Each structure stands twice: as structure tokens, then as C-alpha cells.
Amino acid sequence: MAMMTCRSLLLLLLISLFVSFGFAEIRFTEIRSDVRPIIPFDEFGFTHNGRLELNLSQIDLSDKNLDLNKIGFFLCTRDTWFHVLEQLNDHHVTCALDSELVKVVFRFESLKGKTSVNAVFPVNNADQYTLLFANCLSQVKVSMTVRSAMYNLEGKQNSRDYLSAGKTILPRVYFLLSLVYFSLAGIWVYFLYKKRLTVFRIHFFMLAVIVLKAFNLVFEAEDKSYIKRTGSAHGWDVLFYIFSFLKGIMLFTLIVLIGTGWSFLKPYLQDKEKKVLMIVIPLQVVANIAQVVIDEASPFGQDRVTWKQLFLLVDVICCCAVLFPIVWSIKNLREAARTDGKAAVNLMKLTLFRQYYVVVICYIYFTRVVVYALETITSYKYLWTAVLAGELATLAFYVFTGYKFKPEAHNPYFAIDDEEEEAAAEQLKLEDEFEL
Ligand SMILES: *[C@@H]1O[C@H](CO)[C@@H](O)[C@H](O)[C@H]1NC(C)=O
């Protein structure tokens, strides 16, 4: 059952490989002796009051005596880019810079021998644009250092907002969510205190995961709001990455531990369950490193694709690995229900673990696949809705896990009367017949 889920998950994740959304911040790119006809730089959602700042330095062309009108920077939306490609294909234009569909930012003709240039280009049509560089002279090698900054001007003071139009409210979203998690942590502490006689070690583990998640969101909010104001992270991203890393490892460990029934079904881990942890934890380390590289790289870099592939592979393996302990527990509980006299007790646990299995799968599907799908289909203006949907799904998962595995004074697993016992045995028999 786990295998099939994994295969379809892998397939859907492969599709998401081709979607990329950078948080356009100020970016520096070095181009050295490059002959690529088109170099994409960055993507950004502009409002009606957007600006593109371009600072080029150390410009060096291998041949300066050709028509430099054929080399330059331009902005283009995704949709028009397909039309430009058609035009190029049909020989309506010979160079993307000549198409009337693109917004030319700067042609190298106007360099007039200088090796550096600063330009500000206003963008007044709200849309998501990609900044591209075109070199239509195949024999010319280009070298330059590019600083590109895209931002929208906001409010009366015309303050700069370096977050893309659809992401500009994300700091607030993250901050509000962190408050929700801090309250959940408070409620959980209250529960642990009230039911302190039935608290297991796993419950403290859950508390740690919630607190880490809350801090992770605080630092994500701070990181994004710094980028929003200044165009770079100024070290807040380091804290954010550290907490993401801790949270990622703890969350996956928690799912495995709950799946094995550790500390509330049995106080030890079996060898194969330990092996799952030994696979998942190092892979989470790799996944987190990959995530850092992906976030920091320019959205069109070559290594970004490689790291994204690595990340998806590792992520799929982790997601699948955490399912196995749950499946093993379900299997054990069924066998126990059949051989033991205590059918009702085991049947209840069985139902609980089955629910948990389904919920873990839903959580994985939603946060991986559905969120990517939302990112692809929603307009650039509402990209934050995809992030919010993913976060709400995560929240729902945390709440479900906490609710179902909360410490209970009257643990239903231990006190059950004979009637229920008979009914459960009956149900188990029915189930077996059904399966046959
Ligand atoms: C980039 O160019 C703009 C526009 O001329 C200028 O205001 C800004 O100071 C430049 N930035 C750097 C880092 O050179």
C-alpha cells in the first residue's frame, strides 16, 4: 500500500520540477565570455508603480565593431514570450529585441564604449515580467557583472517593496500563523499539565515540534519583511534556515515515532524502525541543504535545477519512508486483534492508526502536490494563497495529530466493557470476510 502511494507521488512531484518562483531580491550575476543567445535573469510581479534598476559593470565584448543594437536587456511576460518565440520561428523578427511585444530596457548601442552603466526603467503595466538578456550576434562573447533590482513603489512616501506583487503580504501571513502556533503550544502545555499522569515522552516531543514550527514562522516572517524593505536578507535567513532544519528533522522523526507507536504502545523501537529513522534523518539534512541552495540561487541557474531534483528525490524518499512504520503498526495490530482476546482495544488502535495513515498521506499530497499545482495555476497576484493553503494544511495536520494522540486521563485503550468487546470482535470478523 505504501509502495503505490509513493509511485504516484513521485510522478506528480516530477511535474512540479519545472515550476520555479524566486523571491526577486537584489541579485548579482557574473557573466563571463558567454555566447548564449538568451539569458534569463529574474522574475518579478510588478504593480502599476514598478521599477527595474540595472547596474552593469566590467562590460567586455569580444567584438565591438558590430551592430550592438542586437545586444541588450528586455522585459517580457510569460505569455508574450511564447508569441516572441513564434515570431522568431516565422522569421517575422530576427532578434527578440526587435519584437514590438517586449519592453526593451537597454541596448548595448547606447554604451558608446563605456564599460559600465546604471539605468532605472519604470514599469507601469501591472504584470509578472521576466528580465532577459538577448545576444543576437552569435559570434560575440559577452562578459559583464550585472546587478538587477526590481521593486514596486508603495504608499505616499513611495517606499520600495522588493517582494513580488503576489508575495508582498507573506510576512504578515507568516507572522499571524506563528501566533497561532504559539497559542497551540500554550494550549498543549496546559493539557500536559492537566493530564500529567498520562503524559508520555512523545507528548514533549510534540511540544518541541510546535515550538520549533512557531519560531520557524517568526523568522520566516522577519526574513521576508527584511527582503521586502531592503532587497536582501541581512542574516535573518540564517536563523530561518536553522529553525527550518530543526523543525524538518523533528517533524519527520515525530511522524515515524507516532507511526511506530513508540512510548504509548511500546517503550522501545524495533530494529527496522530504527533503520527508518537512520534513513530519514540524514536525508532531511540533505533536503535542508538543498532547500537553502535552491532559495539562494537565481531562479534560472543551472545548479538550481540539479539541487531541485535532488531535493525532490530526497523528499519523496523521506515521505515514503515515514509511511512504512505506520503500515507495520497497522499489520501488527490486526494480527494482535485476531490472536488476542482484546479485539476491541486493538480495533480502536487499528482505526486510529488507519486514520493516521490516511492523514499523513493527505498532508504529504497537499503540501507537495496541491500546493505546487496552486502555484502554477493561480495568477501571480495571488501567489500567497498557495503558501497559505500549504500552511493551513500543515496546521490541520498538527491539530489532528495533537488531538488524536493527546494524553488522556480515561484512556479508551485500557478500559472497555464486555459489550463493546463483543461488538468489536464481530466487526473484525466482518472486516476479514470483506477482505477475502
Ligand atoms: C544603480 O543604478 C541606479 C540608477 O542610476 C543608482 O541610483 C544606484 O545607486 C546604482 N546602484 C549601484 C549599487 O551602483
CSV table of C-alpha atoms and ligand atoms in Angstrom, one decimal:
chain,number,residue,atom,x,y,z
A,1,MET,CA,0.0,0.0,0.0
A,2,ALA,CA,2.9,2.4,0.8
A,3,MET,CA,4.6,1.5,-2.4
A,4,MET,CA,1.8,2.5,-4.7
A,5,THR,CA,1.3,5.8,-2.9
A,6,CYS,CA,4.9,6.5,-3.3
A,7,ARG,CA,5.0,5.9,-7.0
A,8,SER,CA,2.1,8.3,-7.8
A,9,LEU,CA,3.6,10.8,-5.5
A,10,LEU,CA,6.9,10.7,-7.4
A,11,LEU,CA,5.2,11.2,-10.7
A,12,LEU,CA,3.3,14.2,-9.6
A,13,LEU,CA,6.4,15.7,-8.0
A,14,LEU,CA,8.3,15.3,-11.2
A,15,ILE,CA,5.9,17.7,-12.8
A,16,SER,CA,6.5,20.3,-10.2
A,17,LEU,CA,10.2,20.3,-11.1
A,18,PHE,CA,9.5,22.7,-13.9
A,19,VAL,CA,7.9,25.3,-11.8
A,20,SER,CA,10.1,28.0,-10.3
A,21,PHE,CA,9.2,31.0,-8.2
A,22,GLY,CA,12.0,33.2,-7.0
A,23,PHE,CA,11.7,35.8,-4.3
A,24,ALA,CA,13.1,38.5,-6.6
A,25,GLU,CA,15.5,40.3,-4.4
A,26,ILE,CA,18.6,42.3,-5.4
A,27,ARG,CA,20.7,39.9,-7.5
A,28,PHE,CA,24.3,39.9,-8.7
A,29,THR,CA,25.2,37.9,-11.6
A,30,GLU,CA,28.6,37.4,-13.3
A,31,ILE,CA,28.6,36.7,-17.0
A,32,ARG,CA,32.0,35.6,-18.5
A,33,SER,CA,32.6,35.1,-22.2
A,34,ASP,CA,29.1,33.9,-22.7
A,35,VAL,CA,27.6,33.2,-26.2
A,36,ARG,CA,24.2,32.2,-25.1
A,37,PRO,CA,21.6,34.0,-27.3
A,38,ILE,CA,19.2,34.4,-24.4
A,39,ILE,CA,20.0,34.6,-20.7
A,40,PRO,CA,17.0,34.8,-18.3
A,41,PHE,CA,17.8,36.7,-15.1
A,42,ASP,CA,14.9,37.0,-12.8
A,43,GLU,CA,11.1,37.1,-12.5
A,44,PHE,CA,9.0,39.7,-10.7
A,45,GLY,CA,5.4,40.7,-10.3
A,46,PHE,CA,5.1,44.4,-10.8
A,47,THR,CA,2.2,46.7,-9.7
A,48,HIS,CA,1.3,49.9,-11.6
A,49,ASN,CA,4.3,51.6,-10.0
A,50,GLY,CA,7.2,49.3,-10.6
A,51,ARG,CA,10.9,50.0,-11.2
A,52,LEU,CA,13.7,47.9,-12.6
A,53,GLU,CA,17.2,49.1,-11.6
A,54,LEU,CA,20.0,47.7,-13.7
A,55,ASN,CA,23.7,48.4,-12.9
A,56,LEU,CA,26.1,46.8,-15.4
A,57,SER,CA,29.9,46.9,-14.9
A,58,GLN,CA,33.0,45.3,-16.3
A,59,ILE,CA,31.3,45.1,-19.6
A,60,ASP,CA,33.5,43.5,-22.2
A,61,LEU,CA,32.5,42.4,-25.7
A,62,SER,CA,34.8,40.2,-27.9
A,63,ASP,CA,34.0,42.3,-30.9
A,64,LYS,CA,32.8,45.9,-30.5
A,65,ASN,CA,32.5,46.9,-34.2
A,66,LEU,CA,29.3,45.1,-35.0
A,67,ASP,CA,25.7,46.3,-34.7
A,68,LEU,CA,25.3,46.5,-30.9
A,69,ASN,CA,21.6,47.2,-31.2
A,70,LYS,CA,21.3,43.4,-31.3
A,71,ILE,CA,22.5,43.0,-27.8
A,72,GLY,CA,20.6,44.2,-24.8
A,73,PHE,CA,18.2,43.6,-21.9
A,74,PHE,CA,14.4,43.4,-22.1
A,75,LEU,CA,11.3,42.6,-20.0
A,76,CYS,CA,8.7,40.1,-21.2
A,77,THR,CA,5.8,38.3,-19.7
A,78,ARG,CA,5.5,34.5,-19.9
A,79,ASP,CA,2.6,34.7,-22.4
A,80,THR,CA,4.2,37.2,-24.7
A,81,TRP,CA,7.4,35.2,-24.6
A,82,PHE,CA,5.7,32.4,-26.5
A,83,HIS,CA,4.5,34.9,-29.1
A,84,VAL,CA,8.0,36.2,-29.4
A,85,LEU,CA,9.3,32.7,-29.9
A,86,GLU,CA,6.7,32.2,-32.7
A,87,GLN,CA,7.8,35.4,-34.3
A,88,LEU,CA,11.4,34.3,-34.3
A,89,ASN,CA,10.3,30.9,-35.7
A,90,ASP,CA,8.3,32.5,-38.5
A,91,HIS,CA,11.2,35.0,-39.2
A,92,HIS,CA,9.0,38.0,-38.5
A,93,VAL,CA,11.8,39.3,-36.4
A,94,THR,CA,15.5,38.2,-36.3
A,95,CYS,CA,16.1,39.3,-32.8
A,96,ALA,CA,13.9,39.2,-29.7
A,97,LEU,CA,14.9,42.8,-29.1
A,98,ASP,CA,13.2,43.8,-32.3
A,99,SER,CA,9.9,42.4,-31.4
A,100,GLU,CA,7.2,45.0,-30.6
A,101,LEU,CA,5.9,42.7,-27.8
A,102,VAL,CA,8.9,43.1,-25.5
A,103,LYS,CA,9.9,46.1,-23.4
A,104,VAL,CA,13.4,46.9,-24.3
A,105,VAL,CA,15.3,48.1,-21.2
A,106,PHE,CA,18.7,48.8,-22.6
A,107,ARG,CA,20.6,48.2,-25.8
A,108,PHE,CA,24.4,48.0,-25.9
A,109,GLU,CA,24.5,50.5,-28.7
A,110,SER,CA,24.0,53.3,-26.1
A,111,LEU,CA,27.1,52.2,-24.3
A,112,LYS,CA,29.3,54.2,-26.6
A,113,GLY,CA,32.5,52.5,-25.5
A,114,LYS,CA,31.8,52.8,-21.7
A,115,THR,CA,32.3,49.7,-19.6
A,116,SER,CA,29.6,50.4,-17.0
A,117,VAL,CA,26.1,51.8,-17.0
A,118,ASN,CA,23.3,52.4,-14.5
A,119,ALA,CA,19.7,52.6,-15.6
A,120,VAL,CA,16.3,52.8,-13.9
A,121,PHE,CA,13.4,51.6,-16.0
A,122,PRO,CA,9.8,52.3,-14.9
A,123,VAL,CA,7.2,49.6,-15.3
A,124,ASN,CA,3.6,50.8,-15.3
A,125,ASN,CA,1.7,47.8,-16.6
A,126,ALA,CA,1.0,45.5,-13.7
A,127,ASP,CA,2.1,42.0,-14.6
A,128,GLN,CA,4.6,39.4,-13.9
A,129,TYR,CA,7.7,40.0,-16.0
A,130,THR,CA,10.9,38.1,-16.6
A,131,LEU,CA,14.2,40.1,-17.1
A,132,LEU,CA,16.1,38.6,-20.0
A,133,PHE,CA,19.3,39.3,-21.9
A,134,ALA,CA,19.5,38.8,-25.6
A,135,ASN,CA,22.6,38.5,-27.7
A,136,CYS,CA,21.6,38.1,-31.3
A,137,LEU,CA,25.2,38.2,-32.6
A,138,SER,CA,26.3,34.7,-32.4
A,139,GLN,CA,30.0,35.5,-32.8
A,140,VAL,CA,30.2,38.0,-29.9
A,141,LYS,CA,31.2,36.8,-26.5
A,142,VAL,CA,29.8,38.9,-23.6
A,143,SER,CA,31.3,39.5,-20.2
A,144,MET,CA,29.7,41.7,-17.6
A,145,THR,CA,28.7,42.0,-14.0
A,146,VAL,CA,25.0,42.6,-13.5
A,147,ARG,CA,23.2,43.9,-10.5
A,148,SER,CA,19.5,43.8,-11.0
A,149,ALA,CA,16.9,45.0,-8.6
A,150,MET,CA,13.1,45.0,-9.2
A,151,TYR,CA,10.7,46.6,-6.8
A,152,ASN,CA,7.3,48.3,-6.5
A,153,LEU,CA,6.8,51.8,-5.1
A,154,GLU,CA,4.2,51.9,-2.3
A,155,GLY,CA,2.2,54.4,-0.4
A,156,LYS,CA,2.6,58.2,-0.2
A,157,GLN,CA,6.3,58.1,0.6
A,158,ASN,CA,7.0,55.9,-2.4
A,159,SER,CA,8.8,53.4,-0.2
A,160,ARG,CA,10.3,50.4,-2.0
A,161,ASP,CA,8.8,47.0,-1.8
A,162,TYR,CA,11.2,44.3,-3.0
A,163,LEU,CA,8.7,41.5,-2.8
A,164,SER,CA,6.9,40.4,-5.9
A,165,ALA,CA,3.2,41.7,-6.1
A,166,GLY,CA,1.7,38.3,-5.1
A,167,LYS,CA,4.1,37.8,-2.1
A,168,THR,CA,4.1,41.2,-0.5
A,169,ILE,CA,1.7,40.2,2.3
A,170,LEU,CA,3.5,37.0,3.1
A,171,PRO,CA,5.4,38.5,6.1
A,172,ARG,CA,2.1,39.2,7.7
A,173,VAL,CA,0.7,35.8,6.9
A,174,TYR,CA,3.7,34.1,8.4
A,175,PHE,CA,3.6,36.3,11.5
A,176,LEU,CA,-0.1,35.6,12.1
A,177,LEU,CA,0.5,31.9,11.7
A,178,SER,CA,3.3,31.9,14.2
A,179,LEU,CA,0.9,33.5,16.7
A,180,VAL,CA,-1.5,30.6,16.1
A,181,TYR,CA,1.3,28.1,16.7
A,182,PHE,CA,2.4,29.8,19.9
A,183,SER,CA,-1.2,29.7,21.1
A,184,LEU,CA,-1.3,26.0,20.2
A,185,ALA,CA,1.9,25.4,22.2
A,186,GLY,CA,0.3,27.2,25.1
A,187,ILE,CA,-2.8,25.0,24.9
A,188,TRP,CA,-0.6,21.9,24.7
A,189,VAL,CA,1.4,22.9,27.8
A,190,TYR,CA,-1.9,23.4,29.6
A,191,PHE,CA,-3.1,19.9,28.5
A,192,LEU,CA,0.2,18.3,29.5
A,193,TYR,CA,-0.1,19.9,32.9
A,194,LYS,CA,-3.7,18.8,33.5
A,195,LYS,CA,-3.2,15.3,32.3
A,196,ARG,CA,0.3,14.9,33.7
A,197,LEU,CA,-0.3,11.4,35.0
A,198,THR,CA,-0.9,10.1,31.5
A,199,VAL,CA,1.8,12.0,29.7
A,200,PHE,CA,4.3,10.1,27.6
A,201,ARG,CA,7.7,11.2,26.3
A,202,ILE,CA,6.2,11.6,22.8
A,203,HIS,CA,4.0,14.4,24.1
A,204,PHE,CA,7.0,16.5,25.0
A,205,PHE,CA,8.4,15.7,21.6
A,206,MET,CA,5.2,17.1,20.1
A,207,LEU,CA,5.6,20.2,22.1
A,208,ALA,CA,9.1,20.7,20.8
A,209,VAL,CA,7.9,20.4,17.2
A,210,ILE,CA,5.1,23.0,17.7
A,211,VAL,CA,7.5,25.5,19.3
A,212,LEU,CA,10.1,25.0,16.6
A,213,LYS,CA,7.4,25.5,13.9
A,214,ALA,CA,6.3,28.7,15.6
A,215,PHE,CA,9.9,30.1,15.8
A,216,ASN,CA,10.5,29.0,12.2
A,217,LEU,CA,7.5,31.1,11.1
A,218,VAL,CA,8.6,34.1,13.1
A,219,PHE,CA,12.0,34.0,11.4
A,220,GLU,CA,10.5,33.4,8.1
A,221,ALA,CA,8.3,36.5,8.6
A,222,GLU,CA,11.3,38.6,9.7
A,223,ASP,CA,13.4,37.3,6.8
A,224,LYS,CA,10.7,38.1,4.2
A,225,SER,CA,9.9,41.5,5.7
A,226,TYR,CA,13.6,42.4,5.6
A,227,ILE,CA,13.8,41.4,2.0
A,228,LYS,CA,10.6,43.4,1.4
A,229,ARG,CA,12.2,46.6,2.8
A,230,THR,CA,15.8,46.3,1.7
A,231,GLY,CA,16.0,43.7,-1.0
A,232,SER,CA,18.3,41.4,0.9
A,233,ALA,CA,18.0,39.2,4.0
A,234,HIS,CA,20.8,40.6,6.2
A,235,GLY,CA,21.3,37.3,8.0
A,236,TRP,CA,17.7,36.7,9.1
A,237,ASP,CA,17.7,33.9,6.5
A,238,VAL,CA,20.3,32.1,8.6
A,239,LEU,CA,18.0,31.9,11.6
A,240,PHE,CA,15.2,30.9,9.4
A,241,TYR,CA,17.2,28.1,7.8
A,242,ILE,CA,18.4,26.8,11.2
A,243,PHE,CA,14.9,26.5,12.5
A,244,SER,CA,13.6,25.0,9.3
A,245,PHE,CA,16.3,22.4,9.6
A,246,LEU,CA,15.5,21.6,13.2
A,247,LYS,CA,11.7,21.6,12.5
A,248,GLY,CA,12.1,19.4,9.4
A,249,ILE,CA,14.1,16.8,11.3
A,250,MET,CA,11.9,16.8,14.4
A,251,LEU,CA,8.7,16.6,12.3
A,252,PHE,CA,9.7,13.6,10.3
A,253,THR,CA,11.1,11.9,13.4
A,254,LEU,CA,7.8,12.6,15.2
A,255,ILE,CA,5.8,11.1,12.3
A,256,VAL,CA,7.9,8.0,12.4
A,257,LEU,CA,7.8,7.7,16.2
A,258,ILE,CA,4.0,8.1,16.3
A,259,GLY,CA,3.8,5.6,13.4
A,260,THR,CA,5.7,3.0,15.4
A,261,GLY,CA,3.6,3.6,18.5
A,262,TRP,CA,6.7,4.4,20.4
A,263,SER,CA,6.1,5.4,24.1
A,264,PHE,CA,2.4,4.9,24.1
A,265,LEU,CA,2.1,1.4,22.5
A,266,LYS,CA,5.6,0.2,23.4
A,267,PRO,CA,8.6,1.8,25.1
A,268,TYR,CA,11.2,0.6,22.6
A,269,LEU,CA,11.9,0.8,18.8
A,270,GLN,CA,12.4,-2.3,16.7
A,271,ASP,CA,15.5,-2.6,14.6
A,272,LYS,CA,13.7,-2.0,11.3
A,273,GLU,CA,12.0,1.1,12.8
A,274,LYS,CA,15.4,2.4,13.9
A,275,LYS,CA,16.6,1.9,10.4
A,276,VAL,CA,13.8,4.1,9.0
A,277,LEU,CA,15.0,6.9,11.4
A,278,MET,CA,18.5,6.3,10.3
A,279,ILE,CA,17.4,6.8,6.7
A,280,VAL,CA,15.1,9.8,7.3
A,281,ILE,CA,17.3,11.9,9.5
A,282,PRO,CA,20.4,12.1,7.2
A,283,LEU,CA,18.1,12.6,4.2
A,284,GLN,CA,16.4,15.5,6.0
A,285,VAL,CA,19.8,17.1,6.4
A,286,VAL,CA,20.5,16.8,2.7
A,287,ALA,CA,17.0,18.1,1.9
A,288,ASN,CA,17.5,21.1,4.0
A,289,ILE,CA,20.9,21.9,2.4
A,290,ALA,CA,19.3,21.6,-1.0
A,291,GLN,CA,16.5,23.9,0.1
A,292,VAL,CA,19.0,26.6,1.1
A,293,VAL,CA,20.8,26.3,-2.2
A,294,ILE,CA,17.5,26.5,-4.1
A,295,ASP,CA,16.3,29.5,-2.2
A,296,GLU,CA,19.6,31.4,-2.6
A,297,ALA,CA,20.2,30.6,-6.3
A,298,SER,CA,18.9,32.7,-9.1
A,299,PRO,CA,15.7,31.2,-10.4
A,300,PHE,CA,17.1,30.3,-13.8
A,301,GLY,CA,20.5,29.0,-12.7
A,302,GLN,CA,21.6,25.6,-13.9
A,303,ASP,CA,22.6,24.2,-10.5
A,304,ARG,CA,19.2,25.2,-9.1
A,305,VAL,CA,17.6,22.6,-11.3
A,306,THR,CA,20.1,19.9,-10.2
A,307,TRP,CA,19.5,20.8,-6.5
A,308,LYS,CA,15.8,20.8,-7.0
A,309,GLN,CA,15.9,17.4,-8.5
A,310,LEU,CA,18.0,16.2,-5.5
A,311,PHE,CA,15.6,17.8,-3.1
A,312,LEU,CA,12.5,16.2,-4.7
A,313,LEU,CA,14.2,12.8,-4.7
A,314,VAL,CA,15.1,13.1,-1.1
A,315,ASP,CA,11.8,14.4,-0.1
A,316,VAL,CA,9.9,11.6,-1.8
A,317,ILE,CA,12.1,9.0,-0.1
A,318,CYS,CA,11.5,10.6,3.3
A,319,CYS,CA,7.8,10.9,2.7
A,320,CYS,CA,7.6,7.2,1.7
A,321,ALA,CA,9.9,6.0,4.5
A,322,VAL,CA,7.6,7.6,7.2
A,323,LEU,CA,4.7,5.6,5.8
A,324,PHE,CA,6.3,2.2,6.5
A,325,PRO,CA,6.3,2.2,10.3
A,326,ILE,CA,2.5,3.1,10.2
A,327,VAL,CA,1.8,0.2,7.9
A,328,TRP,CA,3.8,-2.1,10.1
A,329,SER,CA,1.9,-1.0,13.1
A,330,ILE,CA,-1.4,-1.5,11.3
A,331,LYS,CA,-0.3,-5.0,10.4
A,332,ASN,CA,0.8,-5.8,13.9
A,333,LEU,CA,-2.4,-4.5,15.4
A,334,ARG,CA,-4.5,-6.6,13.1
A,335,GLU,CA,-2.6,-9.7,13.9
A,336,ALA,CA,-2.9,-8.9,17.6
A,337,ALA,CA,-6.6,-8.3,17.3
A,338,ARG,CA,-7.0,-11.7,15.7
A,339,THR,CA,-5.0,-13.7,18.2
A,340,ASP,CA,-5.6,-11.7,21.4
A,341,GLY,CA,-8.9,-11.8,23.3
A,342,LYS,CA,-8.8,-8.0,23.4
A,343,ALA,CA,-10.2,-7.3,20.0
A,344,ALA,CA,-11.9,-4.1,20.9
A,345,VAL,CA,-8.8,-2.5,22.3
A,346,ASN,CA,-6.8,-3.4,19.3
A,347,LEU,CA,-9.5,-2.5,16.9
A,348,MET,CA,-9.6,1.0,18.3
A,349,LYS,CA,-5.9,1.4,18.0
A,350,LEU,CA,-6.2,0.0,14.5
A,351,THR,CA,-8.8,2.5,13.5
A,352,LEU,CA,-6.6,5.3,15.0
A,353,PHE,CA,-3.5,4.1,13.0
A,354,ARG,CA,-5.5,3.8,9.8
A,355,GLN,CA,-6.8,7.3,10.2
A,356,TYR,CA,-3.3,8.5,10.9
A,357,TYR,CA,-2.0,6.8,7.8
A,358,VAL,CA,-4.6,8.4,5.6
A,359,VAL,CA,-4.0,11.8,7.2
A,360,VAL,CA,-0.2,11.6,6.7
A,361,ILE,CA,-0.8,10.8,3.1
A,362,CYS,CA,-3.2,13.7,2.7
A,363,TYR,CA,-0.8,16.0,4.4
A,364,ILE,CA,2.1,14.9,2.1
A,365,TYR,CA,0.0,15.2,-1.0
A,366,PHE,CA,-1.4,18.5,-0.1
A,367,THR,CA,1.8,20.2,0.9
A,368,ARG,CA,3.8,18.9,-2.0
A,369,VAL,CA,1.5,18.3,-4.9
A,370,VAL,CA,-1.6,20.5,-4.4
A,371,VAL,CA,0.5,23.5,-3.4
A,372,TYR,CA,2.7,23.2,-6.5
A,373,ALA,CA,-0.5,22.9,-8.6
A,374,LEU,CA,-1.9,26.0,-7.0
A,375,GLU,CA,1.3,27.9,-7.6
A,376,THR,CA,1.1,27.1,-11.2
A,377,ILE,CA,-2.5,27.9,-11.8
A,378,THR,CA,-3.0,31.0,-9.7
A,379,SER,CA,-2.3,34.4,-11.1
A,380,TYR,CA,1.0,36.0,-10.0
A,381,LYS,CA,-1.1,38.5,-7.9
A,382,TYR,CA,-2.4,35.7,-5.6
A,383,LEU,CA,0.7,33.5,-5.2
A,384,TRP,CA,0.4,33.9,-1.5
A,385,THR,CA,-2.8,31.9,-1.5
A,386,ALA,CA,-0.8,28.8,-2.4
A,387,VAL,CA,1.6,29.4,0.5
A,388,LEU,CA,-1.4,30.0,2.8
A,389,ALA,CA,-3.1,26.8,1.6
A,390,GLY,CA,0.0,24.8,2.3
A,391,GLU,CA,0.4,26.3,5.8
A,392,LEU,CA,-3.3,25.7,6.7
A,393,ALA,CA,-2.9,22.1,5.6
A,394,THR,CA,0.1,21.8,7.9
A,395,LEU,CA,-1.8,23.4,10.7
A,396,ALA,CA,-4.7,21.0,10.2
A,397,PHE,CA,-2.2,18.1,10.3
A,398,TYR,CA,-0.6,19.3,13.6
A,399,VAL,CA,-4.0,19.8,15.1
A,400,PHE,CA,-5.2,16.4,14.1
A,401,THR,CA,-2.1,14.7,15.4
A,402,GLY,CA,-2.3,16.6,18.7
A,403,TYR,CA,-6.0,15.8,19.1
A,404,LYS,CA,-5.8,12.2,18.3
A,405,PHE,CA,-2.7,11.4,20.3
A,406,LYS,CA,-3.3,13.7,23.2
A,407,PRO,CA,-2.7,12.5,26.8
A,408,GLU,CA,-5.9,11.1,28.1
A,409,ALA,CA,-6.9,10.5,31.7
A,410,HIS,CA,-9.5,7.9,30.7
A,411,ASN,CA,-7.5,6.1,28.1
A,412,PRO,CA,-10.1,4.3,26.0
A,413,TYR,CA,-7.4,1.7,25.1
A,414,PHE,CA,-7.4,0.3,28.7
A,415,ALA,CA,-10.9,0.5,29.9
A,416,ILE,CA,-13.5,-1.3,27.8
A,417,ASP,CA,-16.6,-3.2,28.8
A,418,ASP,CA,-17.7,-6.6,27.5
A,419,GLU,CA,-20.4,-5.4,25.2
A,420,GLU,CA,-18.0,-3.3,23.2
A,421,GLU,CA,-15.6,-6.1,23.2
A,422,GLU,CA,-18.1,-8.4,21.5
A,423,ALA,CA,-19.2,-5.8,19.0
A,424,ALA,CA,-15.6,-5.2,18.1
A,425,ALA,CA,-14.9,-8.9,17.6
A,426,GLU,CA,-17.9,-9.0,15.4
A,427,GLN,CA,-16.7,-6.1,13.3
A,428,LEU,CA,-13.3,-7.6,13.0
A,429,LYS,CA,-14.8,-10.8,11.6
A,430,LEU,CA,-16.9,-8.8,9.1
A,431,GLU,CA,-13.8,-7.0,8.0
A,432,ASP,CA,-11.9,-10.2,7.4
A,433,GLU,CA,-14.7,-11.5,5.3
A,434,PHE,CA,-14.9,-8.3,3.4
A,435,GLU,CA,-11.2,-8.5,2.6
A,436,LEU,CA,-11.4,-12.1,1.4
B,1,LIG,C1,22.4,51.5,-9.8
B,1,LIG,O1,21.8,52.5,-10.7
B,1,LIG,C2,20.9,53.4,-10.1
B,1,LIG,C3,20.4,54.3,-11.2
B,1,LIG,O2,21.3,55.1,-11.7
B,1,LIG,C4,21.6,54.2,-9.0
B,1,LIG,O3,20.7,55.0,-8.3
B,1,LIG,C5,22.1,53.2,-7.9
B,1,LIG,O4,22.9,53.9,-6.9
B,1,LIG,C6,23.1,52.2,-8.6
B,1,LIG,N1,23.5,51.2,-7.6
B,1,LIG,C7,24.7,50.8,-7.5
B,1,LIG,C8,25.0,49.8,-6.4
B,1,LIG,O5,25.6,51.1,-8.2
